[in-house]
CSV table of C-alpha atoms in Angstrom, one decimal:
chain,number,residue,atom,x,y,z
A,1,UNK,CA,-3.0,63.9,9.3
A,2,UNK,CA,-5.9,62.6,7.5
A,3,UNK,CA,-3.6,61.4,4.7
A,4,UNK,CA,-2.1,59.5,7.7
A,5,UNK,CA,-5.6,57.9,8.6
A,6,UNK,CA,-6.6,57.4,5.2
A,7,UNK,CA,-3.6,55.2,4.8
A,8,UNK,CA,-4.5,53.3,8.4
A,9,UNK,CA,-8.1,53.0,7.1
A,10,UNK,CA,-6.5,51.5,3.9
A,11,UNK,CA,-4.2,49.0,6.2
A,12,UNK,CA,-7.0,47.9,8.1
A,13,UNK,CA,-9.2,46.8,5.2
A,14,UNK,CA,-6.6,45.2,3.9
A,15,UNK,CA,-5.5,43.2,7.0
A,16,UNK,CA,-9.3,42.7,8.5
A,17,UNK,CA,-10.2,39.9,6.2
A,18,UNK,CA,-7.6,37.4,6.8
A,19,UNK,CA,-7.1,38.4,10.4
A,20,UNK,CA,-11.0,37.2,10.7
A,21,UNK,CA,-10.2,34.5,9.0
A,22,UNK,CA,-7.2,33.3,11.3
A,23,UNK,CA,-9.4,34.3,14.4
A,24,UNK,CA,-12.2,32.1,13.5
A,25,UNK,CA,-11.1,29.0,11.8
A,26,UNK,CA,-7.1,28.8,13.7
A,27,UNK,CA,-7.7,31.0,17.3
A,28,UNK,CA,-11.2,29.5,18.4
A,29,UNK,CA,-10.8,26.2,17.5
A,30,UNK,CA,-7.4,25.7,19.2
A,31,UNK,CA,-8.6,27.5,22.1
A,32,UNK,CA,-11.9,25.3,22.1
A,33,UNK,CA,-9.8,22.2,22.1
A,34,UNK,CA,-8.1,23.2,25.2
A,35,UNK,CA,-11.5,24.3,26.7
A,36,UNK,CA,-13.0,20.4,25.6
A,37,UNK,CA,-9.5,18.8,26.8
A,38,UNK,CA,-11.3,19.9,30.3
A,39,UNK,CA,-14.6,17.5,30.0
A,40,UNK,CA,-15.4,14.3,29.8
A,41,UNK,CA,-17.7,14.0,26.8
A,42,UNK,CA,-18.9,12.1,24.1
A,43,UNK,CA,-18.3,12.9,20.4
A,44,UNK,CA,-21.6,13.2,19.4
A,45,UNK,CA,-23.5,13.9,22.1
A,46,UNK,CA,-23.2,17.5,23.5
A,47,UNK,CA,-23.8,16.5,27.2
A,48,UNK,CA,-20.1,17.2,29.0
A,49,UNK,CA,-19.0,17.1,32.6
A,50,UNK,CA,-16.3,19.3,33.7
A,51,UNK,CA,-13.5,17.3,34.9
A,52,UNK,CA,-10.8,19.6,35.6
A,53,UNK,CA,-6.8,18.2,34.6
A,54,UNK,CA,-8.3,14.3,35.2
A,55,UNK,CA,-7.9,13.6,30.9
A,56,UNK,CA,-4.2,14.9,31.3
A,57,UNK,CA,-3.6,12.8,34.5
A,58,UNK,CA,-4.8,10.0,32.4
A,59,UNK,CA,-2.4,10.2,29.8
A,60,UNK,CA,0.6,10.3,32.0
A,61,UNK,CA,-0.6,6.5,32.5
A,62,UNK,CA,-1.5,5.4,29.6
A,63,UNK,CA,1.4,3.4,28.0
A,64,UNK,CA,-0.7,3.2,24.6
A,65,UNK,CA,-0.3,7.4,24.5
A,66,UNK,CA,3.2,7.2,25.5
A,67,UNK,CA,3.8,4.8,22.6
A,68,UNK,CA,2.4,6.7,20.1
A,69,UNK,CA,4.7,9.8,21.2
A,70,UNK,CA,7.6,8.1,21.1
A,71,UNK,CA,6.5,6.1,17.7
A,72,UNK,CA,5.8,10.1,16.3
A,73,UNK,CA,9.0,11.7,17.8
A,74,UNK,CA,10.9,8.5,16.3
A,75,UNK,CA,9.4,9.9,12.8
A,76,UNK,CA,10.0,13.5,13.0
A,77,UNK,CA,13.9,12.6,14.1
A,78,UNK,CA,14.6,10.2,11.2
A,79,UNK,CA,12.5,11.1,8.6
A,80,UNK,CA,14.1,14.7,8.6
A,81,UNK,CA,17.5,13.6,9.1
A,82,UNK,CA,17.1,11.4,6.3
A,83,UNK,CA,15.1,13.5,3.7
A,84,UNK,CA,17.5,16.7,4.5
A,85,UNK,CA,20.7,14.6,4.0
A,86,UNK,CA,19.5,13.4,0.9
A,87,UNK,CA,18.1,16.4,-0.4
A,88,UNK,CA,21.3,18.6,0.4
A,89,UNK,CA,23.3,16.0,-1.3
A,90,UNK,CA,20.7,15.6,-4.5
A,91,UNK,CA,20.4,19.1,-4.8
A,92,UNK,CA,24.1,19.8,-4.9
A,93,UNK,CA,24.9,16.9,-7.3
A,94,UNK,CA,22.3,19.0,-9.5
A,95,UNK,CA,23.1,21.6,-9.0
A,96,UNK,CA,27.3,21.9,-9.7
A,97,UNK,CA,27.3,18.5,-11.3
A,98,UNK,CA,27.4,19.0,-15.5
A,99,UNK,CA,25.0,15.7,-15.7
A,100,UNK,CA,23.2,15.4,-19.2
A,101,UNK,CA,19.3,15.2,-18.0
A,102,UNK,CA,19.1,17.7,-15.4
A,103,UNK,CA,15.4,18.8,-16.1
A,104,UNK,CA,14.5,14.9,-16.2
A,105,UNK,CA,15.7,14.4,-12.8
A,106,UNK,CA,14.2,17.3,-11.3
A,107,UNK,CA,10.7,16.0,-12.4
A,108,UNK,CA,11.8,12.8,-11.4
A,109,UNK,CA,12.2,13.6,-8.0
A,110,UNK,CA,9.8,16.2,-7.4
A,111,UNK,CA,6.6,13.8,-8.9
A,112,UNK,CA,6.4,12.2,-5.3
A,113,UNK,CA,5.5,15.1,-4.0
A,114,UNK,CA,2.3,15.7,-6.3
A,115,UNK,CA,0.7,12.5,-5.7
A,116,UNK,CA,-1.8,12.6,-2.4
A,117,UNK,CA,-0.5,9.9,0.3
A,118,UNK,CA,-3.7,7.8,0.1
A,119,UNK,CA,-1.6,6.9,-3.7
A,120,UNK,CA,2.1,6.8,-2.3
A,121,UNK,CA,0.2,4.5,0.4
A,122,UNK,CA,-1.1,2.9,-2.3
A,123,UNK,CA,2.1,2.5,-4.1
A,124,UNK,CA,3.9,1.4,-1.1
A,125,UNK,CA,1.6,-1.4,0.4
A,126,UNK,CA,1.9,-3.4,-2.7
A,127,UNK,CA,5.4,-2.7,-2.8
A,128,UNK,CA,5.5,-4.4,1.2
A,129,UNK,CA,3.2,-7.2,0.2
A,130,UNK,CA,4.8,-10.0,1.9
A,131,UNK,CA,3.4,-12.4,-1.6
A,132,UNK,CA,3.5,-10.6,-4.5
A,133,UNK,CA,5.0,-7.4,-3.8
A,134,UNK,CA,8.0,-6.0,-5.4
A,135,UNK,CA,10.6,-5.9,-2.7
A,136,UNK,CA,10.3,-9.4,-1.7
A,137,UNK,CA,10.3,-10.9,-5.1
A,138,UNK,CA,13.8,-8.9,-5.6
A,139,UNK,CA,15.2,-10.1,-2.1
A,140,UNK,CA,14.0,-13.8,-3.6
A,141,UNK,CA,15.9,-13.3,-6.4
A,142,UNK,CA,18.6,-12.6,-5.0
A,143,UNK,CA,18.8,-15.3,-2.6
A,144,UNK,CA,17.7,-18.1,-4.2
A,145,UNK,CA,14.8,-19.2,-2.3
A,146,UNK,CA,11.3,-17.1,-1.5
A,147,UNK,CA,11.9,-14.5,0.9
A,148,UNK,CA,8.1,-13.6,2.6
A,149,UNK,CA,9.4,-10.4,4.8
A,150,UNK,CA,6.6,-8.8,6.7
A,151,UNK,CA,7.4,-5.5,6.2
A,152,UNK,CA,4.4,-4.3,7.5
A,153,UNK,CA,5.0,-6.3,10.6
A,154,UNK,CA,5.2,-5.0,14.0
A,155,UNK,CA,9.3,-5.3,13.9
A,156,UNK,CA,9.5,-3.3,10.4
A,157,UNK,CA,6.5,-1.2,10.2
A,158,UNK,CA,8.1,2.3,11.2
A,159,UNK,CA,11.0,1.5,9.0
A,160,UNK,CA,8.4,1.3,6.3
A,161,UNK,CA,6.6,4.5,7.1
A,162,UNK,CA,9.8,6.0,7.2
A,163,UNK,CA,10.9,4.9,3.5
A,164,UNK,CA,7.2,6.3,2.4
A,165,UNK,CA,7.4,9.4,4.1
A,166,UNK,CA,11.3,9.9,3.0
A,167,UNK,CA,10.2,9.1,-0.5
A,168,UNK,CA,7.9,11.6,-0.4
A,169,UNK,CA,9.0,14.4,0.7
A,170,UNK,CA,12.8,14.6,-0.5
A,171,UNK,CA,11.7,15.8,-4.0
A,172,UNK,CA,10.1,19.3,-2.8
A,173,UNK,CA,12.9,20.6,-0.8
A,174,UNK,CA,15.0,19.2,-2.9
A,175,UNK,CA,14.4,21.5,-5.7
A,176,UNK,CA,13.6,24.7,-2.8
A,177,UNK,CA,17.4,24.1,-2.2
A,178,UNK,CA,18.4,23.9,-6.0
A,179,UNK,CA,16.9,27.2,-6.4
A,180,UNK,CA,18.7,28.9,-3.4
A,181,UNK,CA,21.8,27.0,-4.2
A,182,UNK,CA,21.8,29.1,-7.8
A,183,UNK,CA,22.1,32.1,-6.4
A,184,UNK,CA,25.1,31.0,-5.2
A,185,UNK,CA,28.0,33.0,-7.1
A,186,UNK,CA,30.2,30.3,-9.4
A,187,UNK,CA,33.2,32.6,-8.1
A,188,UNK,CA,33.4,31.8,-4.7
A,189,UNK,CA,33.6,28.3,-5.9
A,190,UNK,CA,36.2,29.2,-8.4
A,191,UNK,CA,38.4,30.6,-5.7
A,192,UNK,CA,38.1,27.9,-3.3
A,193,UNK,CA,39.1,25.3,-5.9
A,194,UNK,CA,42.5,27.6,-6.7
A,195,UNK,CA,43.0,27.2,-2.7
A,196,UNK,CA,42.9,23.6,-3.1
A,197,UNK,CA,39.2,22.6,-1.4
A,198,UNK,CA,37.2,19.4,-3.1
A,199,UNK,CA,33.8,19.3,-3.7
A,200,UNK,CA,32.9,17.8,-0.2
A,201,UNK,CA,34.6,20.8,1.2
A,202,UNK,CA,32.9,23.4,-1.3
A,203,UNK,CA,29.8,22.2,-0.4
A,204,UNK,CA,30.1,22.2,3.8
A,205,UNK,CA,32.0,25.5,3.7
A,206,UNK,CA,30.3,27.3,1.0
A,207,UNK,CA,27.1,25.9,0.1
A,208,UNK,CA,25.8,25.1,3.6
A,209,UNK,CA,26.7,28.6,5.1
A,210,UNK,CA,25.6,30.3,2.1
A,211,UNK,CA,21.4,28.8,2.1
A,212,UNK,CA,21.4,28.3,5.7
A,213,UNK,CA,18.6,30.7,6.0
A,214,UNK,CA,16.8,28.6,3.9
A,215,UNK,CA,17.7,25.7,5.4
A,216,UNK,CA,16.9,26.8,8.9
A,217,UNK,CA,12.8,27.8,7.6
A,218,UNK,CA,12.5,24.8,5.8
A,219,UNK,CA,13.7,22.7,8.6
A,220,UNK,CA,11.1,23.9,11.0
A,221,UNK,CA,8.4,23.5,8.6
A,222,UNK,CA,9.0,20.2,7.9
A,223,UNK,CA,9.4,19.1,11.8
A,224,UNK,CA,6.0,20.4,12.4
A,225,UNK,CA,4.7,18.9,8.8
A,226,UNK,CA,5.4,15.8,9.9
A,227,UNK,CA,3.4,14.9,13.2
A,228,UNK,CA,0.3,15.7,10.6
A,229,UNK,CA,1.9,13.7,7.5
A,230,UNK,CA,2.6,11.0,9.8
A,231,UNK,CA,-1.2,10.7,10.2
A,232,UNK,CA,-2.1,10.9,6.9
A,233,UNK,CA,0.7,7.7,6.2
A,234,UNK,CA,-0.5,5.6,9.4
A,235,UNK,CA,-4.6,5.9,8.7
A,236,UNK,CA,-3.4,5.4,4.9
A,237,UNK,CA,-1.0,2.3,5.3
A,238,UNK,CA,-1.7,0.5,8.4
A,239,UNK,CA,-4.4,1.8,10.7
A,240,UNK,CA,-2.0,2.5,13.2
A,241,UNK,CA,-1.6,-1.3,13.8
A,242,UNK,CA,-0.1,-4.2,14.4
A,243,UNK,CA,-0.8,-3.9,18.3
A,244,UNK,CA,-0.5,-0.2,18.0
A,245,UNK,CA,3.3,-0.4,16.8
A,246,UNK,CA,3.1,2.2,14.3
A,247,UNK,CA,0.4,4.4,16.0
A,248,UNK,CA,1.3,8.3,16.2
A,249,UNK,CA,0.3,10.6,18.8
A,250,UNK,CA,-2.6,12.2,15.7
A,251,UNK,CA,-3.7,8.9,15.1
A,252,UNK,CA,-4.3,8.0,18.6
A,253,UNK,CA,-5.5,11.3,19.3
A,254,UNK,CA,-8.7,10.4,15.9
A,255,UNK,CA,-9.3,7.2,17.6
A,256,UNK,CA,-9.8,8.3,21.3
A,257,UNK,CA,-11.9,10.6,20.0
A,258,UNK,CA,-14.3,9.2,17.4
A,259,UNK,CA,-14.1,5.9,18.1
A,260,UNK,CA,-14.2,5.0,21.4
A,261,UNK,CA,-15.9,8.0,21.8
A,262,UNK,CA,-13.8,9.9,24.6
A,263,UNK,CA,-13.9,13.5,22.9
A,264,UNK,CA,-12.5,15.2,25.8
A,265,UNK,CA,-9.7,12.9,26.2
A,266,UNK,CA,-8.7,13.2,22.6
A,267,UNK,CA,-9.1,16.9,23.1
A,268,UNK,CA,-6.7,16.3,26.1
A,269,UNK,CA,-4.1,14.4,23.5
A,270,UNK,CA,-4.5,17.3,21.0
A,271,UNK,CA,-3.5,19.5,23.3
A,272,UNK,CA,-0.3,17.6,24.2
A,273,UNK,CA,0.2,17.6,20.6
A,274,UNK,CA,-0.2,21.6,20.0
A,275,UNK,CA,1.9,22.1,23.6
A,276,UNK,CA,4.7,19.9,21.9
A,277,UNK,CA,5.3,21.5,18.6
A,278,UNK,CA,4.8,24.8,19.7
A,279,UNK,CA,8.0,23.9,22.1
A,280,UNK,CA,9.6,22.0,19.3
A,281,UNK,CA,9.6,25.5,16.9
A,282,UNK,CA,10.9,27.5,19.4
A,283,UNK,CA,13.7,24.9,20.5
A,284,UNK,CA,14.6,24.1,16.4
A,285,UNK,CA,14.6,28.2,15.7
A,286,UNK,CA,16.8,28.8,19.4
A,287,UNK,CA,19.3,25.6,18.2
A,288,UNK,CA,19.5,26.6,14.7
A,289,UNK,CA,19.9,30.6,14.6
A,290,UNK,CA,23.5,31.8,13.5
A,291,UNK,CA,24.7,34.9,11.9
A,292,UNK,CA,23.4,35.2,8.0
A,293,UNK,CA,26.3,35.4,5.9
A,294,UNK,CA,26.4,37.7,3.0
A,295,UNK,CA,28.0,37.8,-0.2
């Protein structure tokens, strides 16, 4: 018996520290943003008037809000559609693929991912520069006469985020799949090529099933990654402008907030927010679950 405690004593220090830790910097601030979603208040001042569910009423009206939910669930659909497909597909070639230089790539690729997004902003602006940047003077080339796209234009500027963030982030999960795809045994591709299945096939029927698991946790942490690195790429590359066309629910949420000064209604946004990829976990872990297969 007093092993038994001894051993419960020994748990609990163990678990205490970082349990504080989630409590105070994850539990009470989230809850406090609901609490301050409540009142109407300003960002520096501590004066606050209860107002009840009037912020959330608000937002149900506010075409500006609505906007910038659409503009971030427009980002989290592409953007991980895109940098999944290409990572699967990178990742096998890689992997299976006898290719001389297969170190080089896999630095190549993952570099992206090391550089902070203020830099792949950066990088990308003067890439969209409708003057002098690099795209355009290869689009002039190839048609004969200068080509002055706005890429950053309110027509183009979420297919620009979406290149950025893409860009970014294909690298990383790139090389997680490389790692789970070794593990892979070489025989069960041996045998399916004896039975007459392709690469293509290999890969859907073997490959897929066999680092679904991984595929399934990465998934939902990239969904969720995203409304924050969406963010990070709007306040970096284009303030959330022109006319609000690339604004995102987190960069609406800042500006409410700390610049016009409506705290409680950017508390009400971050709550949305929160609500919203709480319910996108749980629908992307229902939608995705399957029996693991072993081998």
């Amino acid at each position: 018996m007093k092993k038994r405690n001894r051993r419960g004593a020994f748990l609990t220090c163990c678990i205490a520290p970082a349990t504080i830790l989630f409590a105070i910097f994850m539990i009470i601030p989230t809850l406090n943003v609901f609490r301050m979603s409540l009142f109407k208040r300003s960002a520096y001042s501590p004066d606050e008037t209860f107002v009840g569910a009037e912020n959330f009423i608000k937002l149900l009206h506010d075409a500006s809000f609505i906007r910038s939910l659409q503009n971030t669930i427009l980002l989290i659909v592409v953007v991980t559609i895109v940098t999944f497909a290409f990572a699967l597909v990178f990742a096998g070639i890689l992997s299976r693929e006898n290719l001389r230089g297969q170190n080089f790539f896999r630095v190549i690729f993952y570099i992206p991912n090391i550089l902070s997004v203020v830099v792949i902003a950066a990088i990308f602006s003067a890439i969209y520069d409708p003057k002098n940047g690099m795209l355009n003077s290869l689009l002039s080339i190839f048609a004969g006469q200068p080509v002055e796209t706005l890429w950053k234009g309110e027509s183009l500027v979420m297919v620009s985020l979406i290149i950025a963030m893409v860009w970014q982030a294909i690298g990383y999960y790139m090389v997680m799949y490389m790692a789970s795809m070794a593990s892979v045994p070489n025989s069960l591709y041996e045998s399916a090529s004896l039975d007459g299945a392709g690469r293509v096939t290999q890969f859907f029927q073997i490959t897929i099933p066999l680092i679904w698991t991984n595929i399934r946790t990465t998934l939902t942490f990239f969904i969720i990654s995203t409304i924050n690195m969406a963010f990070l790429f709007v306040k970096a590359m284009t303030g959330g402008g022109p006319n609000g066309a690339s604004e995102v629910a987190l960069s609406y949420m800042y500006k409410q907030a700390y610049t016009n000064s409506v705290y409680g209604y950017g508390m009400a946004i971050g709550a949305i927010v929160f609500i919203f990829s709480f319910i996108l976990s749980a629908v992307v872990n229902k939608v995705t679950k399957r029996q693991p297969l072993e081998f």
